[in-house]
Coordinates of C-alpha atoms in Angstrom, one line a residue:
Chain L
M1 CA 139.7 60.3 26.9
D2 CA 143.1 59.0 27.7
V3 CA 144.7 60.0 30.9
N4 CA 148.5 59.8 30.5
L5 CA 150.3 61.7 33.2
V6 CA 153.9 60.6 32.3
P7 CA 154.6 63.4 29.8
L8 CA 153.7 65.9 32.6
L9 CA 156.6 64.6 34.7
P10 CA 159.3 67.2 34.2
A11 CA 157.0 70.1 34.5
V12 CA 155.4 68.7 37.6
Q13 CA 158.8 68.0 39.1
V14 CA 159.8 71.6 38.7
L15 CA 156.4 72.8 39.9
V16 CA 156.6 70.7 43.1
T17 CA 160.2 72.0 43.7
A18 CA 158.9 75.6 43.4
L19 CA 156.1 74.8 45.9
V20 CA 158.5 73.1 48.3
V21 CA 160.9 76.2 48.1
T22 CA 158.0 78.6 48.7
L23 CA 156.7 76.7 51.7
R24 CA 160.1 75.9 53.2
D25 CA 161.0 79.6 53.0
L26 CA 158.2 80.3 55.5
F27 CA 159.8 78.2 58.2
I28 CA 163.2 79.9 58.1
K29 CA 163.5 82.8 60.5
D30 CA 164.6 86.2 59.3
G31 CA 168.3 86.5 59.5
E32 CA 169.0 82.8 59.1
S33 CA 170.7 81.4 56.1
R34 CA 168.5 80.6 53.2
G35 CA 171.1 78.7 51.3
V36 CA 169.1 75.5 51.7
L37 CA 166.5 76.9 49.3
A38 CA 168.9 77.3 46.5
F39 CA 170.1 73.7 47.2
Y40 CA 166.5 72.4 47.0
S41 CA 165.9 74.3 43.7
L42 CA 169.1 72.9 42.2
V43 CA 168.2 69.3 43.3
G44 CA 164.7 69.7 41.9
L45 CA 166.1 70.9 38.6
G46 CA 168.6 68.1 38.6
L47 CA 165.8 65.5 39.1
A48 CA 163.8 67.2 36.3
A49 CA 166.8 66.9 34.0
A50 CA 167.2 63.2 34.9
E51 CA 163.5 62.7 34.1
V52 CA 164.0 64.4 30.7
F53 CA 166.8 62.0 29.9
F54 CA 164.7 59.1 31.1
L55 CA 161.8 60.2 28.8
L56 CA 164.2 60.7 25.9
G57 CA 164.9 57.0 26.0
G58 CA 161.3 56.0 26.1
R59 CA 158.4 56.4 23.7
Q60 CA 157.4 60.1 23.5
E61 CA 153.7 60.5 23.5
G62 CA 150.9 63.1 23.9
A63 CA 148.6 63.6 26.8
F64 CA 145.2 65.1 27.3
N65 CA 143.8 64.6 23.8
D66 CA 147.1 65.5 22.4
S67 CA 147.0 69.0 23.7
Y68 CA 150.4 68.3 25.4
M69 CA 153.1 66.6 23.4
L70 CA 156.3 65.9 25.2
D71 CA 158.2 64.9 22.1
R72 CA 161.9 65.1 21.5
F73 CA 161.5 68.8 20.5
A74 CA 159.9 69.6 23.8
L75 CA 162.4 67.6 25.8
F76 CA 165.3 69.4 24.0
F77 CA 163.8 72.7 25.0
A78 CA 163.0 71.5 28.5
L79 CA 166.7 70.8 29.0
I80 CA 167.7 74.3 27.8
F81 CA 165.2 75.8 30.3
I82 CA 166.4 73.6 33.1
L83 CA 170.0 74.5 32.3
A84 CA 169.2 78.2 32.2
A85 CA 167.3 78.1 35.5
A86 CA 170.1 76.1 37.2
L87 CA 172.9 78.4 36.0
T88 CA 170.8 81.5 36.9
I89 CA 170.2 80.2 40.4
L90 CA 173.9 79.3 40.8
S91 CA 175.1 82.7 39.8
A92 CA 172.4 84.5 41.7
I93 CA 173.1 83.0 45.2
D94 CA 175.5 85.7 46.2
Y95 CA 173.9 88.4 44.2
V96 CA 170.5 88.0 45.8
R97 CA 172.1 88.2 49.3
Q98 CA 174.1 91.4 48.5
T99 CA 171.1 93.2 46.9
G100 CA 168.7 92.2 49.7
M101 CA 166.1 90.6 47.5
R102 CA 163.8 88.0 48.9
E103 CA 165.7 84.7 48.4
G104 CA 162.9 82.1 48.7
E105 CA 160.6 83.9 46.3
F106 CA 163.4 84.6 43.8
Y107 CA 164.2 80.9 43.4
A108 CA 160.6 79.9 43.5
L109 CA 159.7 82.4 40.7
I110 CA 162.6 81.2 38.5
L111 CA 161.2 77.7 39.0
F112 CA 157.6 78.8 38.2
A113 CA 158.8 80.5 35.1
T114 CA 160.6 77.3 34.1
V115 CA 157.3 75.4 34.5
G116 CA 155.6 77.8 32.2
M117 CA 158.4 77.5 29.6
I118 CA 158.2 73.7 29.6
V119 CA 154.5 73.8 29.1
M120 CA 155.0 76.3 26.3
A121 CA 157.5 74.1 24.5
A122 CA 155.3 71.0 24.8
A123 CA 151.9 72.7 24.1
N124 CA 150.2 71.3 21.2
D125 CA 147.1 73.4 21.8
L126 CA 146.9 77.1 21.5
M127 CA 145.1 77.4 24.9
V128 CA 147.7 75.4 26.7
F129 CA 150.5 77.4 25.0
F130 CA 148.9 80.6 26.1
L131 CA 148.6 79.6 29.7
G132 CA 152.2 78.4 29.8
L133 CA 153.3 81.7 28.2
E134 CA 151.4 83.7 30.9
T135 CA 152.7 81.6 33.7
M136 CA 156.2 82.3 32.5
S137 CA 155.6 86.0 31.8
I138 CA 154.0 86.8 35.1
A139 CA 156.9 85.2 37.0
V140 CA 159.4 87.1 34.9
Y141 CA 157.6 90.4 35.3
V142 CA 157.9 90.0 39.1
L143 CA 161.5 88.8 38.9
T144 CA 162.4 92.0 37.0
G145 CA 161.0 94.1 39.7
M146 CA 162.3 92.1 42.7
W147 CA 165.2 94.5 43.5
R148 CA 162.8 96.9 45.2
S149 CA 165.3 99.3 46.6
N150 CA 166.5 100.0 43.1
G151 CA 164.2 102.4 41.2
R152 CA 165.3 101.2 37.8
S153 CA 164.3 97.6 38.6
S154 CA 160.8 98.8 39.4
E155 CA 160.7 100.9 36.2
A156 CA 161.9 98.0 34.1
A157 CA 159.2 95.7 35.7
M158 CA 156.5 98.2 34.9
K159 CA 157.7 98.7 31.3
Y160 CA 158.0 95.0 30.8
F161 CA 154.6 94.3 32.2
L162 CA 152.8 96.9 30.0
M163 CA 154.7 95.8 26.9
G164 CA 154.1 92.2 27.7
A165 CA 150.4 92.7 28.3
F166 CA 150.3 94.5 24.9
A167 CA 152.0 91.6 23.2
T168 CA 149.7 89.2 25.0
G169 CA 146.7 91.0 23.5
F170 CA 148.1 90.4 20.0
L171 CA 148.7 86.7 20.7
L172 CA 145.3 86.2 22.2
Y173 CA 143.5 88.0 19.4
G174 CA 145.5 85.9 16.9
I175 CA 144.5 82.7 18.7
A176 CA 140.8 83.8 18.7
L177 CA 140.9 84.5 15.0
I178 CA 142.5 81.2 14.2
Y179 CA 140.0 79.4 16.4
G180 CA 137.2 81.2 14.6
A181 CA 138.5 80.1 11.2
T182 CA 139.4 76.5 12.0
G183 CA 137.1 75.6 14.8
S184 CA 139.8 74.2 17.0
T185 CA 142.6 75.3 19.2
N186 CA 144.4 72.0 18.9
L187 CA 147.4 72.4 16.6
A188 CA 146.9 68.9 15.1
Q189 CA 143.4 69.8 14.0
I190 CA 144.3 73.2 12.8
S191 CA 147.1 71.7 10.7
A192 CA 144.7 69.1 9.4
Y193 CA 142.2 71.8 8.4
L194 CA 144.9 73.8 6.6
L195 CA 146.0 70.7 4.6
D196 CA 142.4 69.7 4.0
Q197 CA 141.3 72.8 2.1
P198 CA 144.4 74.4 0.6
S199 CA 144.3 78.1 -0.1
E200 CA 140.6 78.6 0.6
W201 CA 141.3 80.3 3.8
P202 CA 139.3 83.2 5.1
V203 CA 141.1 86.5 5.4
Y204 CA 140.9 86.5 9.2
L205 CA 142.8 83.2 9.4
I206 CA 145.8 84.9 7.7
G207 CA 145.2 87.9 9.9
G208 CA 145.3 85.7 13.0
G209 CA 148.6 84.2 11.8
F210 CA 150.0 87.7 11.5
L211 CA 148.8 88.7 14.9
L212 CA 150.6 85.6 16.4
L213 CA 153.7 86.6 14.4
I214 CA 153.6 90.1 16.0
G215 CA 153.1 88.7 19.4
F216 CA 156.1 86.4 19.0
A217 CA 158.2 89.2 17.6
F218 CA 157.4 91.2 20.7
K219 CA 158.4 88.3 23.0
V220 CA 161.7 87.6 21.3
G221 CA 162.4 91.4 21.0
A222 CA 162.7 91.6 17.2
V223 CA 162.8 95.0 15.5
P224 CA 160.5 96.9 15.3
F225 CA 159.0 95.4 18.5
H226 CA 162.3 95.6 20.4
F227 CA 162.1 99.0 22.1
W228 CA 161.3 97.6 25.5
V229 CA 164.4 95.3 25.5
P230 CA 167.3 97.6 26.4
D231 CA 165.5 99.4 29.3
V232 CA 164.1 96.1 30.7
Y233 CA 167.3 94.2 30.4
E234 CA 169.3 97.0 32.0
G235 CA 166.9 97.6 34.9
A236 CA 166.3 93.9 35.8
P237 CA 168.6 92.3 38.3
T238 CA 171.6 90.9 36.3
P239 CA 170.9 87.1 36.8
V240 CA 167.3 87.8 35.8
T241 CA 168.5 89.5 32.6
G242 CA 170.5 86.5 31.7
F243 CA 167.5 84.2 32.4
M244 CA 165.3 86.5 30.2
S245 CA 167.7 86.7 27.3
V246 CA 168.2 83.0 27.2
A247 CA 165.2 81.0 28.6
V248 CA 162.4 83.4 27.8
K249 CA 163.7 83.9 24.3
A250 CA 164.2 80.1 23.8
A251 CA 160.7 79.5 25.0
A252 CA 159.3 82.0 22.6
F253 CA 161.3 80.5 19.8
A254 CA 160.2 77.0 20.8
A255 CA 156.5 78.0 20.5
W256 CA 157.2 80.0 17.3
A257 CA 158.9 77.0 15.7
R258 CA 156.2 74.6 16.7
I259 CA 153.2 76.8 16.0
L260 CA 154.1 79.1 13.1
L261 CA 157.0 77.4 11.5
Y262 CA 155.7 73.9 11.6
K263 CA 152.0 73.6 12.2
L264 CA 150.9 76.7 10.3
S265 CA 153.5 76.3 7.6
P266 CA 150.9 76.2 4.8
L267 CA 150.4 79.9 5.5
D268 CA 154.0 80.9 5.4
N269 CA 154.0 82.3 1.9
D270 CA 152.2 85.3 3.3
W271 CA 154.8 86.0 6.0
V272 CA 158.2 85.0 4.5
F273 CA 158.8 88.5 3.1
P274 CA 157.8 90.5 6.3
L275 CA 159.9 88.1 8.3
W276 CA 162.8 88.5 6.0
I277 CA 162.7 92.3 6.6
I278 CA 162.3 91.8 10.4
A279 CA 165.3 89.4 10.5
I280 CA 167.6 91.8 8.6
A281 CA 166.4 94.9 10.6
T282 CA 166.8 93.0 13.9
M283 CA 170.4 91.9 13.2
T284 CA 171.5 95.2 11.8
L285 CA 169.9 97.6 14.3
G286 CA 170.8 95.4 17.2
N287 CA 174.5 95.4 16.3
L288 CA 174.7 99.0 15.3
L289 CA 173.1 100.2 18.6
A290 CA 175.3 97.8 20.6
I291 CA 178.4 99.7 19.3
T292 CA 177.3 102.9 20.9
Q293 CA 176.6 101.6 24.4
H294 CA 178.7 102.5 27.5
S295 CA 177.3 99.8 29.8
I296 CA 178.2 96.2 29.1
K297 CA 174.8 95.1 30.4
R298 CA 173.1 97.4 27.9
M299 CA 175.5 96.3 25.2
L300 CA 174.5 92.7 25.9
A301 CA 170.8 93.7 25.7
Y302 CA 171.4 95.0 22.2
S303 CA 173.5 92.0 21.4
S304 CA 170.6 89.8 22.4
I305 CA 168.4 91.7 20.0
A306 CA 171.0 91.0 17.3
H307 CA 171.1 87.3 18.1
A308 CA 167.3 87.2 17.9
G309 CA 167.9 88.4 14.3
Y310 CA 170.3 85.6 13.6
L311 CA 167.8 83.2 15.1
L312 CA 165.1 84.5 12.7
I313 CA 167.2 83.4 9.7
P314 CA 166.3 79.7 10.2
I315 CA 162.7 80.7 10.6
V316 CA 162.7 82.6 7.3
V317 CA 164.4 79.7 5.7
G318 CA 161.5 77.4 6.6
V319 CA 160.9 73.9 7.9
E320 CA 163.0 72.0 5.4
W321 CA 166.4 73.6 6.3
G322 CA 165.7 75.8 9.3
G323 CA 165.0 73.2 12.1
L324 CA 168.5 72.0 12.9
P325 CA 170.3 75.4 12.9
L326 CA 167.5 77.0 15.0
L327 CA 167.8 74.5 17.8
F328 CA 171.5 74.2 17.7
Y329 CA 172.1 77.9 17.7
L330 CA 169.7 78.3 20.6
L331 CA 171.7 75.8 22.6
A332 CA 175.0 77.4 21.8
Y333 CA 173.5 80.9 22.5
S334 CA 172.3 79.7 25.9
F335 CA 175.7 78.6 27.1
M336 CA 177.6 81.7 26.0
T337 CA 175.0 84.2 27.1
L338 CA 174.4 82.6 30.4
G339 CA 178.1 82.6 31.0
A340 CA 178.5 86.2 30.1
F341 CA 175.7 87.2 32.4
A342 CA 177.2 85.1 35.2
V343 CA 180.5 87.0 34.9
L344 CA 178.5 90.2 34.9
T345 CA 176.6 89.1 37.9
S346 CA 179.8 88.7 39.9
M347 CA 180.6 92.4 39.2
T348 CA 178.3 93.6 42.0
E349 CA 179.7 95.7 44.8
G350 CA 177.5 96.1 47.8
D351 CA 174.1 96.7 46.2
E352 CA 175.5 98.4 43.1
S353 CA 176.1 96.8 39.8
K354 CA 179.4 97.6 38.1
D355 CA 178.7 97.0 34.4
G356 CA 180.4 99.8 32.5
Y357 CA 183.4 99.1 30.3
S358 CA 185.5 101.1 32.7
D359 CA 184.6 98.8 35.5
F360 CA 186.0 95.8 33.6
A361 CA 189.3 97.6 33.1
G362 CA 192.2 95.5 34.4
L363 CA 190.0 92.5 35.2
G364 CA 192.3 90.2 33.3
F365 CA 194.9 90.7 36.0
K366 CA 192.7 90.8 39.1
R367 CA 190.4 87.9 38.2
P368 CA 192.2 85.9 35.6
F369 CA 189.7 83.0 35.4
L370 CA 186.6 85.2 35.1
A371 CA 188.3 87.5 32.6
L372 CA 189.4 84.6 30.5
A373 CA 186.0 83.1 30.6
M374 CA 184.4 86.4 29.7
A375 CA 186.8 86.8 26.8
L376 CA 185.9 83.4 25.4
F377 CA 182.2 84.2 25.8
M378 CA 182.6 87.4 23.9
L379 CA 184.6 85.7 21.1
S380 CA 182.0 83.0 20.9
L381 CA 179.2 85.6 20.7
A382 CA 181.1 87.3 17.9
G383 CA 181.4 83.9 16.1
F384 CA 185.1 83.0 16.4
P385 CA 186.1 79.4 15.8
P386 CA 186.4 77.0 17.5
L387 CA 183.7 78.1 19.9
A388 CA 180.0 77.3 20.1
G389 CA 179.0 80.6 18.5
F390 CA 181.0 79.9 15.4
T391 CA 179.5 76.5 14.9
G392 CA 176.0 77.8 15.5
K393 CA 176.4 80.7 13.0
F394 CA 178.0 78.4 10.5
Y395 CA 174.9 76.2 10.4
V396 CA 172.5 79.2 10.4
F397 CA 174.2 80.8 7.4
R398 CA 174.7 77.5 5.7
S399 CA 170.9 76.9 5.9
A400 CA 170.3 80.3 4.4
V401 CA 172.7 79.6 1.5
L402 CA 171.4 76.0 0.8
S403 CA 167.8 77.3 0.7
G404 CA 168.6 80.1 -1.7
H405 CA 168.5 83.0 0.7
L406 CA 172.1 84.1 -0.2
N407 CA 171.3 87.7 0.7
L408 CA 170.4 86.7 4.3
A409 CA 173.6 84.8 4.7
I410 CA 175.7 87.8 3.4
I411 CA 174.0 90.3 5.6
G412 CA 174.4 87.9 8.5
V413 CA 178.1 87.5 8.0
L414 CA 178.5 91.3 7.6
N415 CA 176.7 91.8 10.9
S416 CA 178.9 89.3 12.6
L417 CA 181.9 91.3 11.5
L418 CA 180.3 94.4 12.8
S419 CA 179.6 92.8 16.2
V420 CA 183.3 92.1 16.6
I421 CA 183.8 95.8 17.4
F422 CA 181.9 95.8 20.6
Y423 CA 182.7 92.3 21.8
L424 CA 186.4 93.0 21.4
R425 CA 186.0 96.2 23.3
V426 CA 185.3 94.2 26.4
I427 CA 188.4 92.1 26.0
V428 CA 190.5 95.3 25.3
A429 CA 189.1 96.8 28.5
M430 CA 189.9 93.7 30.6
Y431 CA 193.5 93.1 29.3
M432 CA 194.8 96.5 28.0
E433 CA 193.3 99.1 30.4
E434 CA 193.9 99.6 34.0
G435 CA 192.2 100.7 37.2
G436 CA 188.6 99.4 37.1
A437 CA 186.4 100.1 40.1
A438 CA 185.0 96.6 40.4
G439 CA 187.2 93.7 41.4
K440 CA 188.9 95.6 44.2
S441 CA 186.4 94.9 47.0
F442 CA 184.8 92.1 45.0
R443 CA 184.1 89.1 47.2
Q444 CA 184.8 85.6 46.4
A445 CA 181.6 84.1 45.0
P446 CA 182.2 80.3 44.6
F447 CA 178.8 79.6 43.0
V448 CA 179.3 82.1 40.3
Y449 CA 182.6 80.3 39.4
I450 CA 180.7 77.0 39.1
A451 CA 178.1 78.6 36.8
V452 CA 180.8 80.2 34.7
A453 CA 182.8 77.0 34.5
I454 CA 179.7 75.0 33.3
A455 CA 178.9 77.6 30.7
L456 CA 182.5 77.7 29.5
L457 CA 182.6 73.9 29.2
G458 CA 179.4 74.0 27.1
T459 CA 180.7 76.8 24.9
I460 CA 184.0 75.0 24.2
Y461 CA 182.4 71.6 23.8
L462 CA 179.8 72.7 21.3
G463 CA 182.5 74.5 19.4
I464 CA 184.9 71.6 19.2
L465 CA 182.7 68.5 19.2
P466 CA 179.3 69.6 17.9
A467 CA 178.4 66.3 16.3
D468 CA 176.3 64.9 19.1
A469 CA 174.4 68.2 19.7
L470 CA 173.8 68.6 16.0
D471 CA 172.4 65.1 15.7
W472 CA 170.3 65.7 18.8
S473 CA 168.9 69.0 17.3
R474 CA 168.1 67.3 14.1
R475 CA 166.2 64.5 15.8
A476 CA 164.4 66.9 18.1
F477 CA 163.1 69.0 15.2
G478 CA 162.3 65.8 13.3
S479 CA 160.0 64.7 16.1
L480 CA 157.6 67.4 15.2
E481 CA 156.3 65.3 12.3
Chain Q
M1 CA 104.3 90.5 18.7
D2 CA 104.7 87.6 21.2
T3 CA 106.0 88.0 24.7
A4 CA 109.5 86.9 23.9
S5 CA 110.0 89.5 21.2
F6 CA 108.4 92.2 23.4
I7 CA 110.8 91.4 26.2
F8 CA 113.7 91.4 23.8
Y9 CA 112.9 94.8 22.3
L10 CA 112.3 96.3 25.8
L11 CA 115.7 95.0 27.0
A12 CA 117.4 96.1 23.8
T13 CA 116.0 99.6 24.1
L14 CA 117.0 99.9 27.7
L15 CA 120.5 98.6 26.8
V16 CA 121.0 101.1 24.0
I17 CA 119.9 103.9 26.4
A18 CA 122.2 102.7 29.1
S19 CA 125.1 102.5 26.7
L20 CA 124.5 106.0 25.3
L21 CA 124.5 107.2 28.9
V22 CA 127.9 105.7 29.4
V23 CA 129.2 107.8 26.6
F24 CA 127.3 111.0 27.1
L25 CA 127.1 111.5 30.9
R26 CA 129.7 114.0 32.2
N27 CA 130.4 112.6 35.7
V28 CA 132.7 109.6 35.5
V29 CA 131.0 107.8 38.4
H30 CA 127.7 108.2 36.7
C31 CA 129.1 106.7 33.6
A32 CA 130.4 103.7 35.5
M33 CA 126.9 103.2 37.0
A34 CA 125.4 103.3 33.6
L35 CA 127.9 100.7 32.5
V36 CA 126.8 98.5 35.4
T37 CA 123.2 98.9 34.2
A38 CA 124.1 97.9 30.7
L39 CA 126.1 94.8 31.8
L40 CA 123.2 93.7 34.1
L41 CA 120.7 94.1 31.2
I42 CA 122.9 91.9 29.1
A43 CA 122.8 89.4 31.9
V44 CA 119.0 89.5 31.8
M45 CA 119.2 88.9 28.1
F46 CA 121.2 85.7 28.6
V47 CA 118.3 84.5 30.9
T48 CA 115.8 85.1 28.1
L49 CA 118.1 83.0 25.8
H50 CA 118.1 80.1 28.3
A51 CA 121.7 80.5 29.3
P52 CA 121.5 80.8 33.1
M53 CA 125.2 80.0 33.5
L54 CA 126.3 82.9 31.3
C55 CA 123.9 85.2 33.2
V56 CA 125.5 84.3 36.5
L57 CA 129.0 84.6 35.0
Q58 CA 128.1 87.9 33.5
V59 CA 127.0 89.3 36.8
M60 CA 129.9 87.9 38.7
V61 CA 132.7 88.7 36.3
Y62 CA 131.6 91.8 34.5
A63 CA 129.1 93.6 36.7
G64 CA 131.0 92.4 39.8
A65 CA 134.7 92.0 39.6
I66 CA 135.6 94.2 36.6
M67 CA 133.3 97.0 37.6
V68 CA 134.8 97.0 41.1
L69 CA 138.2 97.4 39.4
F70 CA 136.9 100.3 37.3
L71 CA 135.5 102.1 40.4
F72 CA 138.7 101.5 42.3
V73 CA 140.7 103.2 39.6
I74 CA 138.2 106.1 39.4
M75 CA 138.4 106.6 43.1
F76 CA 142.2 106.6 43.0
L77 CA 142.2 109.2 40.2
N78 CA 139.9 111.7 42.0
P79 CA 136.6 111.7 40.1
G80 CA 136.2 115.5 40.3
A81 CA 139.2 116.0 38.0
L82 CA 137.9 113.5 35.5
E83 CA 135.0 115.4 34.0
Q84 CA 134.8 114.2 30.5
Q85 CA 136.3 116.5 28.0
R86 CA 135.3 116.4 24.4
G87 CA 138.5 117.3 22.7
L88 CA 140.7 115.4 20.3
W89 CA 140.1 112.0 22.0
W90 CA 136.4 112.4 21.4
G91 CA 136.9 112.6 17.7
F92 CA 139.4 109.7 17.8
G93 CA 137.0 107.6 19.7
T94 CA 134.2 108.4 17.3
L95 CA 136.4 107.4 14.4
L96 CA 137.3 104.1 16.0
A97 CA 133.7 103.4 16.8
M98 CA 132.7 104.1 13.2
M99 CA 135.5 101.8 11.9
L100 CA 134.3 99.0 14.2
A101 CA 130.7 99.5 12.9
G102 CA 132.1 99.5 9.4
V103 CA 133.5 96.0 10.0
L104 CA 130.7 94.6 12.1
V105 CA 127.6 95.7 10.2
P106 CA 128.6 94.2 6.9
L107 CA 129.9 91.1 8.6
V108 CA 126.5 90.4 10.4
A109 CA 124.5 91.4 7.3
T110 CA 126.4 89.0 5.0
S111 CA 126.8 86.1 7.4
D112 CA 124.6 83.1 6.5
L113 CA 122.9 82.6 9.9
P114 CA 119.8 80.5 9.8
A115 CA 116.6 82.5 9.5
D116 CA 114.6 80.7 12.1
P117 CA 115.9 80.2 15.7
V118 CA 117.5 76.9 16.3
A119 CA 116.4 75.2 19.5
A120 CA 119.2 74.5 21.9
T121 CA 119.6 71.2 23.6
E122 CA 118.3 71.0 27.1
L123 CA 121.7 71.0 28.7
F124 CA 123.2 73.8 26.5
G125 CA 124.8 76.5 28.6
S126 CA 124.0 74.7 31.8
P127 CA 126.6 74.5 34.7
E128 CA 126.6 70.7 34.2
M129 CA 127.7 71.0 30.6
L130 CA 130.4 73.6 31.4
A131 CA 131.7 71.5 34.3
K132 CA 131.8 68.4 32.2
S133 CA 133.7 70.1 29.5
L134 CA 136.0 71.9 31.9
F135 CA 137.0 68.7 33.8
S136 CA 137.4 66.4 30.8
D137 CA 138.4 68.1 27.6
Y138 CA 139.9 71.1 29.2
V139 CA 141.3 69.7 32.5
L140 CA 144.9 70.5 31.5
P141 CA 144.3 74.2 30.8
F142 CA 142.2 74.3 33.9
E143 CA 145.1 73.0 36.0
I144 CA 147.7 75.2 34.4
A145 CA 145.4 78.2 35.0
S146 CA 145.5 77.4 38.7
V147 CA 149.3 77.4 38.6
L148 CA 149.1 80.7 36.8
L149 CA 146.9 82.2 39.5
L150 CA 149.2 80.9 42.2
V151 CA 152.2 82.6 40.5
A152 CA 150.3 85.8 40.2
I153 CA 149.4 85.8 43.9
I154 CA 152.9 85.0 45.0
G155 CA 154.2 87.8 42.6
A156 CA 151.7 90.3 43.9
V157 CA 152.7 89.5 47.5
V158 CA 156.4 89.8 46.7
L159 CA 156.0 93.2 45.0
A160 CA 153.6 94.7 47.4
K161 CA 154.7 93.4 50.8
R162 CA 156.2 96.1 53.1
E163 CA 160.0 95.7 53.5
N164 CA 161.1 95.1 57.1

């Protein structure tokens, strides 16, 4: 067999960084500053990003009997994960100190989760995919429960763990059935089998595909498998919520795109209709429930469900039209959501989160930059031009129209209009109301500002000059061939 | 009847009895013990099928680790309060078991397995074979699994360590 370790480089880089952070943490005495750990993490992520760019220039190839393919698609997602991890760590530095969580393990677990995500996106074998998924999930379960003095954090961790274990069961059973039908866990061989004997598939192969579908729907929080999302997102420490709603979702969509949308695409006749229903239900229910929320964090949780619905449109649309909008929208979504959660993270007072609408009242005058950034993130999430969210939605709805799913595009647009209600409410609170609790004793948190600024730049850049990113998304999805 | 079949039917009878005891005994600890017996009997069956590696794994993983976990949970939950009750759940369990039987029996009956036993190669099921496969074809999943376990250990420590 060929031993080619080069494609493992970015994942191993992040893994080594995580190990260094874990070990270095042991040599820092209690009470001393642990800022150096965040610095190590960011340097490690920066190196990993540099390696991704280096590999983008070279020839992308598989490793370990093609069970691991670091193609452009995987590299694209690796960059999203690295970006999400870096922005999460940046915005968490002050938060972790204020809430008294264990700093070293916090950064290390973010990095470990990132390793799992990179493996998931590059996995060309169902077994490798599953192990990557579990590495990511276990790290995120623990991150959710890391704020141990807060009961809701522990509750969220327990719920997430039980629901996640349930979803894992579906995925694993689906993988077992597909292995039973095709005799391989390698996606290339499964795909070859499907093309080799068209439409003479045993029932349990299709059943296995459906179980995978349910497992993925759980992981991205699509209706009707969404009920864990609001409680978990609300209870988790705010930076972790941002990380979950961007990186974990992107990782699940990466695996979904590679495995179900692409490699198992001969089977998709059977699941286009159920997916169509899931997409519409996810968008509509997410937006409707988001309107009724009083906490911005919870509103963002429902908004993240709604965005999972928009992201399902390209998946319903299929390989031919769906690839580019899916990848581009995920990139745009990453910037605006990470930014919104970074602002929300800065609204912590002592060890208490201030995330109600009333806490944001008057923020526009107390913290002009943060409020302006938050306003732009909200507008972008709602899909106003010329921001990233608009460009992303434009290509998503365009793909639906071009492929003949006009109804999906119409429902998507109506949902976007609906979402304006609750996104604008944040802006109204910040600029037209007075006397919020947060912001008074709010400390200067320089790192949060850096994270917000990066996310803001990305949101505006992708909105005004999307050509490079679009081209990049197209080529990334094209590399799955 | 030759010796091999005799041993098989003996083991199978004992296995069915042990499994029935798991279901019908009233004391939960006794049930767990009956389950250990059943799992050990399966391990012996693997030996008669020339799969020593599976036998050792069966004892280590199922009769060992998983049973210890079972017993731990039973101890935590106060076994006295856990006398089996045959209410609604009993009926539900019976229904599920019958559904499973309804799937498995036709599946085995209609599958085209060879009528005569097929001789396994000499190395089949041996530790050498497993190790070769694990460290060549499956070396990447093996290594990722080690990362996974490390993350789980760190996570367990983070969540369980006493705060200062």
